[in-house]
Coordinates of N, CA and C in Angstrom, one line a residue:
M11 N 70.9 92.1 140.9 CA 70.3 93.1 141.9 C 70.1 94.4 141.3
G12 N 70.4 94.5 140.0 CA 70.1 95.8 139.3 C 71.0 96.9 139.8
D13 N 70.4 98.0 140.0 CA 71.2 99.2 140.5 C 71.0 99.4 142.0
Y14 N 70.3 98.5 142.6 CA 70.0 98.6 144.1 C 71.3 98.4 144.9
F15 N 72.2 97.6 144.4 CA 73.4 97.3 145.1 C 74.6 97.1 144.1
S16 N 75.6 97.9 144.4 CA 76.8 97.8 143.5 C 78.0 97.5 144.4
F17 N 78.8 96.5 144.0 CA 79.9 96.1 144.7 C 81.0 97.2 144.7
D18 N 81.1 97.9 143.6 CA 82.0 99.0 143.5 C 81.7 100.1 144.5
R19 N 80.4 100.4 144.6 CA 80.0 101.4 145.5 C 80.2 100.9 146.9
F20 N 80.0 99.6 147.1 CA 80.3 99.0 148.4 C 81.7 99.2 148.9
L21 N 82.7 99.0 148.0 CA 84.1 99.1 148.3 C 84.4 100.6 148.6
V22 N 83.8 101.5 147.8 CA 84.0 102.9 148.1 C 83.5 103.3 149.4
R23 N 82.3 102.8 149.8 CA 81.7 103.1 151.1 C 82.6 102.7 152.3
I24 N 83.3 101.6 152.1 CA 84.2 101.1 153.2 C 85.2 102.2 153.6
G25 N 85.8 102.8 152.6 CA 86.8 103.8 152.9 C 86.1 105.1 153.4
Q26 N 84.9 105.4 153.0 CA 84.2 106.6 153.4 C 83.6 106.5 154.8
I27 N 83.3 105.3 155.3 CA 82.5 105.1 156.5 C 83.5 104.6 157.7
T28 N 84.4 103.7 157.4 CA 85.2 103.1 158.4 C 85.9 104.1 159.3
P29 N 86.5 105.2 158.9 CA 87.1 106.2 159.8 C 86.2 106.7 160.9
Y30 N 84.9 106.7 160.7 CA 83.9 107.2 161.6 C 83.7 106.2 162.8
V31 N 84.2 105.0 162.7 CA 84.0 104.1 163.8 C 84.8 104.6 165.0
L32 N 85.7 105.5 164.8 CA 86.5 106.0 166.0 C 85.5 106.9 166.8
V33 N 84.5 107.5 166.2 CA 83.5 108.2 167.0 C 82.7 107.3 167.9
N34 N 82.4 106.1 167.4 CA 81.7 105.1 168.1 C 82.5 104.6 169.3
F35 N 83.8 104.4 169.0 CA 84.8 103.9 170.0 C 84.9 104.9 171.1
K36 N 84.9 106.2 170.7 CA 85.0 107.3 171.7 C 83.8 107.2 172.7
M37 N 82.6 107.0 172.2 CA 81.4 106.9 173.0 C 81.5 105.7 173.9
V38 N 81.9 104.6 173.4 CA 82.0 103.3 174.2 C 83.1 103.5 175.3
F39 N 84.2 104.1 174.9 CA 85.3 104.2 175.9 C 84.9 105.0 177.1
W40 N 84.4 106.2 176.9 CA 84.0 107.1 178.0 C 82.8 106.5 178.8
A41 N 81.9 105.9 178.1 CA 80.7 105.3 178.7 C 81.1 104.2 179.7
M42 N 82.0 103.3 179.2 CA 82.5 102.2 180.0 C 83.4 102.6 181.1
L43 N 84.3 103.5 180.8 CA 85.3 104.0 181.9 C 84.6 104.6 183.0
I44 N 83.9 105.7 182.7 CA 83.2 106.5 183.8 C 82.0 105.7 184.3
G45 N 81.3 105.0 183.4 CA 80.1 104.2 183.8 C 80.5 103.1 184.8
T46 N 81.7 102.5 184.6 CA 82.1 101.4 185.5 C 82.4 102.0 186.9
I47 N 83.1 103.1 186.9 CA 83.4 103.7 188.2 C 82.2 104.1 188.9
C48 N 81.2 104.7 188.2 CA 79.9 105.0 188.9 C 79.2 103.8 189.3
A49 N 79.3 102.7 188.5 CA 78.6 101.4 188.8 C 79.1 100.8 190.1
I50 N 80.5 100.9 190.3 CA 81.1 100.4 191.5 C 80.5 101.1 192.7
A51 N 80.4 102.4 192.6 CA 79.9 103.2 193.7 C 78.4 102.9 193.9
V52 N 77.6 102.7 192.9 CA 76.2 102.3 193.0 C 76.1 100.9 193.7
A53 N 76.9 100.0 193.3 CA 76.9 98.6 193.9 C 77.2 98.7 195.4
I54 N 78.3 99.4 195.7 CA 78.7 99.5 197.1 C 77.6 100.2 198.0
L55 N 77.0 101.3 197.5 CA 76.0 102.0 198.2 C 74.7 101.1 198.4
R56 N 74.4 100.3 197.4 CA 73.3 99.4 197.4 C 73.5 98.3 198.5
L57 N 74.8 97.8 198.5 CA 75.1 96.8 199.5 C 75.1 97.3 200.9
K58 N 75.4 98.6 201.1 CA 75.5 99.2 202.4 C 74.1 99.5 202.9
K59 N 73.1 99.6 202.0 CA 71.7 99.8 202.4 C 71.5 101.1 203.3
I60 N 72.1 102.2 202.8 CA 72.0 103.4 203.6 C 70.6 104.0 203.3
P61 N 69.9 104.4 204.4 CA 68.5 104.9 204.3 C 68.6 106.2 203.4
V62 N 67.5 106.4 202.7 CA 67.3 107.5 201.7 C 68.1 107.3 200.4
I63 N 69.4 107.1 200.6 CA 70.3 106.9 199.4 C 69.9 105.7 198.7
E64 N 69.6 104.6 199.5 CA 69.1 103.4 198.8 C 67.8 103.6 198.0
Q65 N 66.9 104.3 198.6 CA 65.6 104.6 197.9 C 65.8 105.4 196.6
I66 N 66.7 106.4 196.7 CA 67.1 107.2 195.6 C 67.7 106.3 194.5
L67 N 68.6 105.4 194.8 CA 69.2 104.5 193.9 C 68.2 103.6 193.2
I68 N 67.3 103.1 194.0 CA 66.3 102.2 193.5 C 65.4 102.9 192.4
V69 N 65.1 104.1 192.7 CA 64.3 104.9 191.7 C 65.1 105.2 190.5
F70 N 66.4 105.5 190.7 CA 67.3 105.8 189.6 C 67.5 104.5 188.7
I71 N 67.7 103.4 189.3 CA 67.9 102.1 188.6 C 66.6 101.7 187.9
S72 N 65.5 101.9 188.5 CA 64.2 101.6 187.9 C 64.0 102.4 186.7
Y73 N 64.3 103.7 186.7 CA 64.2 104.6 185.6 C 65.1 104.2 184.4
M74 N 66.3 103.9 184.8 CA 67.3 103.6 183.7 C 67.0 102.2 183.1
R75 N 66.6 101.3 183.9 CA 66.3 99.9 183.3 C 64.9 99.8 182.8
G76 N 64.0 100.8 183.0 CA 62.7 100.7 182.6 C 62.3 101.6 181.4
T77 N 63.3 102.4 180.9 CA 63.0 103.3 179.8 C 64.0 103.0 178.7
P78 N 63.6 103.2 177.4 CA 64.6 103.0 176.3 C 65.7 103.9 176.4
L79 N 66.9 103.5 175.9 CA 68.1 104.3 175.9 C 67.9 105.6 175.1
L80 N 67.2 105.4 174.0 CA 66.9 106.6 173.1 C 66.2 107.7 173.9
V81 N 65.2 107.3 174.7 CA 64.5 108.3 175.5 C 65.5 108.9 176.5
Q82 N 66.3 108.2 177.1 CA 67.3 108.7 178.1 C 68.2 109.7 177.4
M83 N 68.6 109.4 176.2 CA 69.5 110.3 175.4 C 68.8 111.6 175.1
C84 N 67.5 111.5 174.7 CA 66.7 112.7 174.5 C 66.5 113.6 175.7
V85 N 66.3 112.9 176.8 CA 66.1 113.6 178.1 C 67.4 114.3 178.5
A86 N 68.5 113.6 178.3 CA 69.8 114.3 178.6 C 70.1 115.4 177.7
Y87 N 69.8 115.2 176.4 CA 70.2 116.3 175.4 C 69.3 117.5 175.5
Y88 N 68.0 117.3 175.8 CA 67.1 118.5 175.9 C 67.0 119.0 177.4
G89 N 67.1 118.0 178.3 CA 66.8 118.4 179.7 C 68.0 119.0 180.5
I90 N 69.2 118.4 180.3 CA 70.3 118.9 181.0 C 70.6 120.4 180.8
P91 N 70.5 120.9 179.6 CA 70.7 122.4 179.4 C 69.7 123.2 180.1
I92 N 68.4 122.7 180.1 CA 67.3 123.5 180.8 C 67.5 123.5 182.3
V93 N 67.8 122.3 182.9 CA 67.8 122.2 184.3 C 69.1 122.8 184.9
F94 N 70.3 122.5 184.2 CA 71.6 122.9 184.8 C 72.3 124.0 184.0
G95 N 71.6 124.5 182.9 CA 72.3 125.5 182.1 C 72.8 126.7 182.8
N96 N 71.9 127.4 183.5 CA 72.3 128.6 184.2 C 73.3 128.3 185.3
L97 N 73.1 127.2 186.0 CA 74.1 126.9 187.1 C 75.5 126.7 186.6
I98 N 75.6 125.9 185.5 CA 76.9 125.6 184.9 C 77.5 126.9 184.3
Y99 N 76.7 127.7 183.7 CA 77.2 128.9 183.1 C 77.7 129.9 184.1
N100 N 77.0 130.0 185.2 CA 77.4 131.0 186.2 C 78.6 130.5 187.0
A101 N 78.7 129.2 187.1 CA 79.9 128.6 187.9 C 81.1 128.4 187.0
F102 N 81.0 128.0 185.8 CA 82.1 127.7 184.9 C 82.2 128.5 183.6
G103 N 81.1 129.2 183.3 CA 81.1 130.0 182.1 C 80.9 129.1 180.9
I104 N 80.3 127.9 181.0 CA 80.1 127.0 179.9 C 78.7 127.1 179.5
N105 N 78.5 127.3 178.2 CA 77.1 127.3 177.7 C 76.7 125.9 177.2
L106 N 75.9 125.2 178.0 CA 75.6 123.8 177.6 C 74.9 123.7 176.3
N107 N 74.2 124.8 175.9 CA 73.5 124.7 174.6 C 74.4 124.7 173.4
R108 N 75.7 125.0 173.6 CA 76.7 125.0 172.5 C 77.5 123.8 172.5
L109 N 77.3 122.9 173.5 CA 78.1 121.7 173.5 C 77.7 120.7 172.4
D110 N 78.6 119.9 171.9 CA 78.3 119.0 170.9 C 77.4 117.9 171.4
A111 N 76.5 117.4 170.6 CA 75.5 116.4 171.0 C 76.1 115.2 171.6
I112 N 77.3 114.8 171.2 CA 78.0 113.6 171.6 C 78.2 113.7 173.1
V113 N 78.4 114.9 173.7 CA 78.6 115.0 175.2 C 77.4 114.5 175.9
F114 N 76.2 114.9 175.5 CA 75.0 114.4 176.1 C 74.7 113.0 175.9
V115 N 75.1 112.5 174.7 CA 74.9 111.0 174.4 C 75.8 110.2 175.4
I116 N 77.0 110.7 175.6 CA 77.9 110.0 176.5 C 77.4 110.0 177.9
I117 N 76.9 111.2 178.3 CA 76.3 111.3 179.7 C 75.2 110.3 179.8
A118 N 74.3 110.2 178.8 CA 73.2 109.2 178.9 C 73.7 107.8 179.0
F119 N 74.8 107.5 178.2 CA 75.4 106.1 178.3 C 76.0 105.9 179.7
I120 N 76.7 106.9 180.2 CA 77.3 106.7 181.5 C 76.3 106.4 182.6
L121 N 75.2 107.2 182.6 CA 74.1 107.0 183.6 C 73.5 105.6 183.4
N122 N 73.3 105.2 182.2 CA 72.7 103.9 181.9 C 73.6 102.8 182.4
E123 N 74.9 102.9 182.1 CA 75.8 101.9 182.6 C 76.0 101.9 184.1
A124 N 75.9 103.0 184.7 CA 75.9 103.0 186.2 C 74.8 102.2 186.8
A125 N 73.7 102.2 186.2 CA 72.5 101.5 186.7 C 72.7 100.0 186.3
F126 N 72.9 99.7 185.1 CA 73.0 98.3 184.7 C 74.2 97.5 185.3
L127 N 75.4 98.2 185.1 CA 76.6 97.5 185.7 C 76.6 97.5 187.2
G128 N 76.0 98.5 187.8 CA 75.8 98.5 189.3 C 75.1 97.3 189.8
E129 N 74.0 96.9 189.1 CA 73.3 95.7 189.5 C 74.1 94.4 189.2
I130 N 74.8 94.5 188.1 CA 75.7 93.3 187.7 C 76.8 93.1 188.8
F131 N 77.4 94.2 189.2 CA 78.5 94.1 190.2 C 77.9 93.7 191.6
R132 N 76.7 94.2 191.9 CA 76.1 93.9 193.2 C 75.7 92.4 193.2
G133 N 75.2 91.9 192.1 CA 74.8 90.5 192.0 C 76.0 89.6 192.1
A134 N 77.1 90.0 191.5 CA 78.4 89.2 191.5 C 78.9 89.1 192.9
I135 N 78.9 90.2 193.6 CA 79.4 90.2 195.0 C 78.5 89.3 195.9
L136 N 77.2 89.5 195.7 CA 76.3 88.7 196.5 C 76.3 87.2 196.2
S137 N 76.9 86.8 195.0 CA 77.0 85.4 194.6 C 78.0 84.7 195.4
V138 N 78.9 85.4 196.0 CA 80.0 84.8 196.9 C 79.4 84.4 198.2
P139 N 79.4 83.2 198.6 CA 78.7 82.8 199.9 C 79.3 83.5 201.1
T140 N 78.4 83.9 201.9 CA 78.8 84.7 203.1 C 79.7 83.8 204.1
V141 N 79.5 82.5 204.0 CA 80.3 81.6 204.8 C 81.8 81.8 204.6
Q142 N 82.2 82.2 203.4 CA 83.6 82.4 203.1 C 84.1 83.7 203.8
T143 N 83.3 84.7 203.9 CA 83.6 85.9 204.7 C 83.8 85.5 206.1
E144 N 82.8 84.7 206.6 CA 82.9 84.3 208.0 C 84.2 83.5 208.3
A145 N 84.5 82.6 207.3 CA 85.7 81.8 207.5 C 87.0 82.7 207.5
G146 N 87.0 83.7 206.7 CA 88.1 84.6 206.7 C 88.3 85.4 208.0
L147 N 87.1 85.8 208.5 CA 87.2 86.5 209.8 C 87.6 85.6 211.0
S148 N 87.3 84.3 210.8 CA 87.6 83.3 211.9 C 89.1 83.1 212.0
I149 N 89.8 83.3 210.9 CA 91.3 83.0 210.9 C 92.1 84.3 211.0
G150 N 91.4 85.4 211.3 CA 92.0 86.7 211.6 C 92.2 87.6 210.5
M151 N 91.6 87.4 209.4 CA 91.7 88.3 208.2 C 90.9 89.5 208.4
T152 N 91.3 90.7 208.0 CA 90.5 91.9 208.0 C 89.5 91.8 206.9
R153 N 88.5 92.7 207.0 CA 87.4 92.7 206.0 C 88.0 93.2 204.6
L154 N 89.0 94.1 204.7 CA 89.6 94.5 203.5 C 90.4 93.4 202.8
Q155 N 91.1 92.6 203.6 CA 91.8 91.4 203.0 C 90.8 90.4 202.5
I156 N 89.7 90.2 203.2 CA 88.7 89.3 202.7 C 88.1 89.8 201.4
L157 N 87.9 91.1 201.3 CA 87.3 91.7 200.0 C 88.2 91.4 198.8
F158 N 89.6 91.7 199.0 CA 90.5 91.6 197.9 C 91.0 90.2 197.6
R159 N 91.0 89.4 198.6 CA 91.6 88.0 198.5 C 90.6 86.9 198.2
I160 N 89.4 87.2 198.7 CA 88.3 86.1 198.7 C 87.1 86.5 197.8
V161 N 86.6 87.7 198.1 CA 85.3 88.1 197.5 C 85.5 88.5 196.1
L162 N 86.4 89.6 195.9 CA 86.5 90.1 194.5 C 87.0 89.2 193.5
P163 N 88.0 88.3 193.7 CA 88.4 87.3 192.7 C 87.2 86.5 192.2
Q164 N 86.4 86.1 193.1 CA 85.2 85.3 192.7 C 84.1 86.1 192.0
A165 N 83.9 87.3 192.5 CA 82.9 88.2 192.0 C 83.3 88.6 190.6
I166 N 84.6 88.9 190.3 CA 85.1 89.3 189.0 C 84.8 88.1 188.0
N167 N 85.1 86.9 188.5 CA 84.9 85.8 187.6 C 83.4 85.6 187.2
V168 N 82.5 86.0 188.1 CA 81.1 86.0 187.8 C 80.7 87.1 186.9
A169 N 81.3 88.3 187.1 CA 80.9 89.5 186.4 C 81.4 89.6 185.0
I170 N 82.6 89.0 184.7 CA 83.2 89.2 183.4 C 82.3 88.8 182.2
P171 N 81.6 87.6 182.2 CA 80.8 87.3 181.0 C 79.7 88.4 180.8
Q172 N 79.1 88.8 181.9 CA 78.0 89.8 181.8 C 78.5 91.2 181.4
Y173 N 79.7 91.5 181.9 CA 80.4 92.7 181.5 C 80.7 92.8 180.0
G174 N 81.1 91.6 179.5 CA 81.4 91.5 178.1 C 80.2 91.7 177.2
V175 N 79.1 91.1 177.7 CA 77.8 91.2 176.9 C 77.3 92.7 177.0
D176 N 77.5 93.3 178.1 CA 77.1 94.7 178.3 C 77.9 95.6 177.4
L177 N 79.2 95.4 177.3 CA 80.1 96.2 176.5 C 79.7 96.1 175.0
I178 N 79.4 94.9 174.6 CA 79.0 94.7 173.2 C 77.7 95.4 173.0
G179 N 76.8 95.4 174.0 CA 75.5 96.1 173.9 C 75.7 97.6 173.8
V180 N 76.6 98.1 174.5 CA 76.9 99.6 174.5 C 77.4 99.9 173.1
F181 N 78.3 99.1 172.5 CA 78.8 99.4 171.2 C 77.6 99.4 170.2
H182 N 76.7 98.4 170.3 CA 75.6 98.4 169.4 C 74.7 99.6 169.6
N183 N 74.5 100.0 170.8 CA 73.6 101.1 171.1 C 74.1 102.5 170.6
T184 N 75.4 102.5 170.3 CA 76.0 103.8 169.7 C 75.3 104.1 168.4
A185 N 74.7 103.1 167.8 CA 74.0 103.3 166.5 C 72.8 104.3 166.6
L186 N 72.4 104.5 167.9 CA 71.3 105.5 168.1 C 71.8 106.9 168.2
A187 N 73.1 107.1 168.3 CA 73.6 108.5 168.5 C 73.3 109.4 167.3
F188 N 73.2 108.9 166.1 CA 73.0 109.7 165.0 C 71.7 110.4 165.0
T189 N 70.7 109.9 165.8 CA 69.4 110.5 165.9 C 69.5 111.9 166.5
L190 N 70.5 112.2 167.3 CA 70.7 113.5 167.9 C 71.8 114.3 167.2
G191 N 72.2 113.8 166.0 CA 73.1 114.6 165.2 C 74.6 114.3 165.4
V192 N 74.9 113.2 166.1 CA 76.3 112.8 166.2 C 76.8 112.2 164.9
L193 N 77.9 112.7 164.4 CA 78.5 112.2 163.1 C 79.3 111.0 163.3
D194 N 78.6 109.8 163.4 CA 79.2 108.5 163.6 C 79.0 107.7 162.3
M195 N 79.2 106.4 162.4 CA 79.1 105.5 161.2 C 77.7 105.6 160.6
M196 N 76.7 105.5 161.5 CA 75.3 105.5 161.0 C 75.0 106.8 160.3
S197 N 75.4 107.9 160.9 CA 75.2 109.2 160.4 C 75.9 109.4 159.0
R198 N 77.1 108.9 158.9 CA 77.9 109.0 157.7 C 77.2 108.2 156.6
A199 N 76.8 107.0 156.9 CA 76.1 106.1 155.9 C 74.8 106.7 155.5
R200 N 74.1 107.3 156.4 CA 72.8 108.0 156.0 C 73.0 109.2 155.1
T201 N 74.0 110.0 155.5 CA 74.4 111.2 154.7 C 74.8 110.8 153.3
L202 N 75.6 109.8 153.1 CA 76.1 109.4 151.8 C 74.9 108.8 151.0
G203 N 74.0 108.1 151.7 CA 72.8 107.6 151.0 C 71.9 108.7 150.5
V204 N 71.7 109.7 151.3 CA 70.9 110.8 150.8 C 71.5 111.6 149.7
S205 N 72.8 111.8 149.8 CA 73.5 112.6 148.8 C 73.7 111.9 147.4
T206 N 73.8 110.6 147.5 CA 74.0 109.8 146.2 C 72.7 109.1 145.7
G207 N 71.8 108.9 146.6 CA 70.6 108.2 146.2 C 70.7 106.6 146.3
H208 N 71.9 106.2 146.9 CA 72.1 104.8 147.1 C 72.5 104.5 148.5
T209 N 71.5 104.0 149.3 CA 71.7 103.8 150.7 C 72.2 102.4 151.2
L210 N 71.8 101.4 150.4 CA 72.1 100.0 150.9 C 73.5 99.7 151.1
E211 N 74.4 100.1 150.2 CA 75.8 99.8 150.4 C 76.4 100.3 151.7
G212 N 76.0 101.6 152.1 CA 76.5 102.2 153.3 C 76.1 101.4 154.5
F213 N 74.8 101.1 154.6 CA 74.3 100.4 155.8 C 74.8 98.9 155.9
V214 N 75.1 98.3 154.7 CA 75.8 97.0 154.7 C 77.2 97.1 155.3
V215 N 77.9 98.1 154.9 CA 79.2 98.4 155.5 C 79.2 98.5 157.0
V216 N 78.2 99.3 157.5 CA 78.0 99.5 158.9 C 77.7 98.2 159.6
A217 N 76.8 97.4 159.0 CA 76.4 96.2 159.6 C 77.7 95.2 159.7
I218 N 78.5 95.2 158.7 CA 79.6 94.3 158.7 C 80.7 94.8 159.8
I219 N 80.8 96.1 159.9 CA 81.7 96.6 160.9 C 81.3 96.2 162.3
Y220 N 80.0 96.4 162.6 CA 79.4 96.0 163.9 C 79.6 94.5 164.1
I221 N 79.4 93.7 163.1 CA 79.5 92.3 163.3 C 81.0 91.9 163.6
I222 N 81.9 92.4 162.9 CA 83.3 92.1 163.1 C 83.8 92.5 164.4
I223 N 83.5 93.8 164.8 CA 84.0 94.2 166.1 C 83.3 93.5 167.3
S224 N 82.1 93.2 167.1 CA 81.3 92.4 168.1 C 82.0 91.0 168.3
L225 N 82.3 90.4 167.2 CA 82.9 89.1 167.3 C 84.3 89.1 168.0
I226 N 85.1 90.2 167.7 CA 86.4 90.4 168.3 C 86.2 90.6 169.8
L227 N 85.3 91.4 170.2 CA 85.1 91.7 171.6 C 84.6 90.4 172.3
K228 N 83.7 89.7 171.7 CA 83.2 88.4 172.3 C 84.4 87.4 172.5
A229 N 85.3 87.3 171.5 CA 86.4 86.4 171.6 C 87.4 86.9 172.7
L230 N 87.6 88.2 172.8 CA 88.5 88.7 173.9 C 88.0 88.4 175.3
F231 N 86.7 88.6 175.5 CA 86.1 88.4 176.8 C 86.0 86.9 177.1
Y232 N 85.9 86.0 176.0 CA 85.9 84.6 176.2 C 87.3 84.2 176.7
L233 N 88.4 84.7 176.1 CA 89.7 84.4 176.5 C 90.0 84.9 177.9
L234 N 89.5 86.1 178.2 CA 89.6 86.7 179.6 C 88.9 85.9 180.6
E235 N 87.8 85.4 180.3 CA 87.0 84.6 181.2 C 87.8 83.3 181.5
K236 N 88.3 82.7 180.4 CA 89.1 81.4 180.6 C 90.3 81.6 181.4
K237 N 91.0 82.8 181.2 CA 92.2 83.1 182.0 C 91.9 83.2 183.5
F238 N 90.8 83.9 183.8 CA 90.4 84.0 185.3 C 90.0 82.6 185.8
Q239 N 89.3 81.8 185.1 CA 89.0 80.5 185.5 C 90.2 79.6 185.8
Y240 N 91.2 79.7 184.8 CA 92.4 79.0 184.9 C 93.3 79.5 186.1
G241 N 93.2 80.8 186.4 CA 94.0 81.4 187.4 C 93.5 81.0 188.8
R242 N 92.2 80.6 188.9 CA 91.7 80.2 190.2 C 92.0 78.7 190.5
R243 N 92.4 78.0 189.5 CA 92.7 76.5 189.8 C 94.0 76.3 190.6

């Protein structure tokens, strides 16, 4: 392969790039934590079919599902300081223009997850036959008892595989963060490539890290899915 790829440089790049995976984990953690909470609220409000709110959520979900994540990140990065900059500064004394780019990337991820996971959760709940709710009411159970004892256990079982796929997708999408200046694995690999003139080794390291972590996550959700299926027997 000549001087295009060096195994020695590859080994060096592993130590130089691997620590930056923590930045990607940070983005995934906050995106999934807050995004899941927001998604539950979105799913509940969509199921309630509250006038006006439902229309607003439909527009929000259509925008989030109909535009590339990179566009959403750019809108958050450039738009939030313009629209809310003065309000936030007057209320809390925070200058949004001085915040790290990762904050806006995480906000974009959270909003994106609120839309996508919200529809996943809504679909999982709707997959439970209404006859089961009616049966619960007929034997004197409250709607809260029906929700936690009948509906949610089945809905969770339906949602887990899709949630796992979505989580892996979020981890993959963190590769876009470097375009806004976030110092993550991709950014580190690119910087090393520019400074040394050898880019391939760094991006191969990044690719391998993404593959390994994705396989681990896939295995964990497979085991979790099996556990829920076994628990229902």
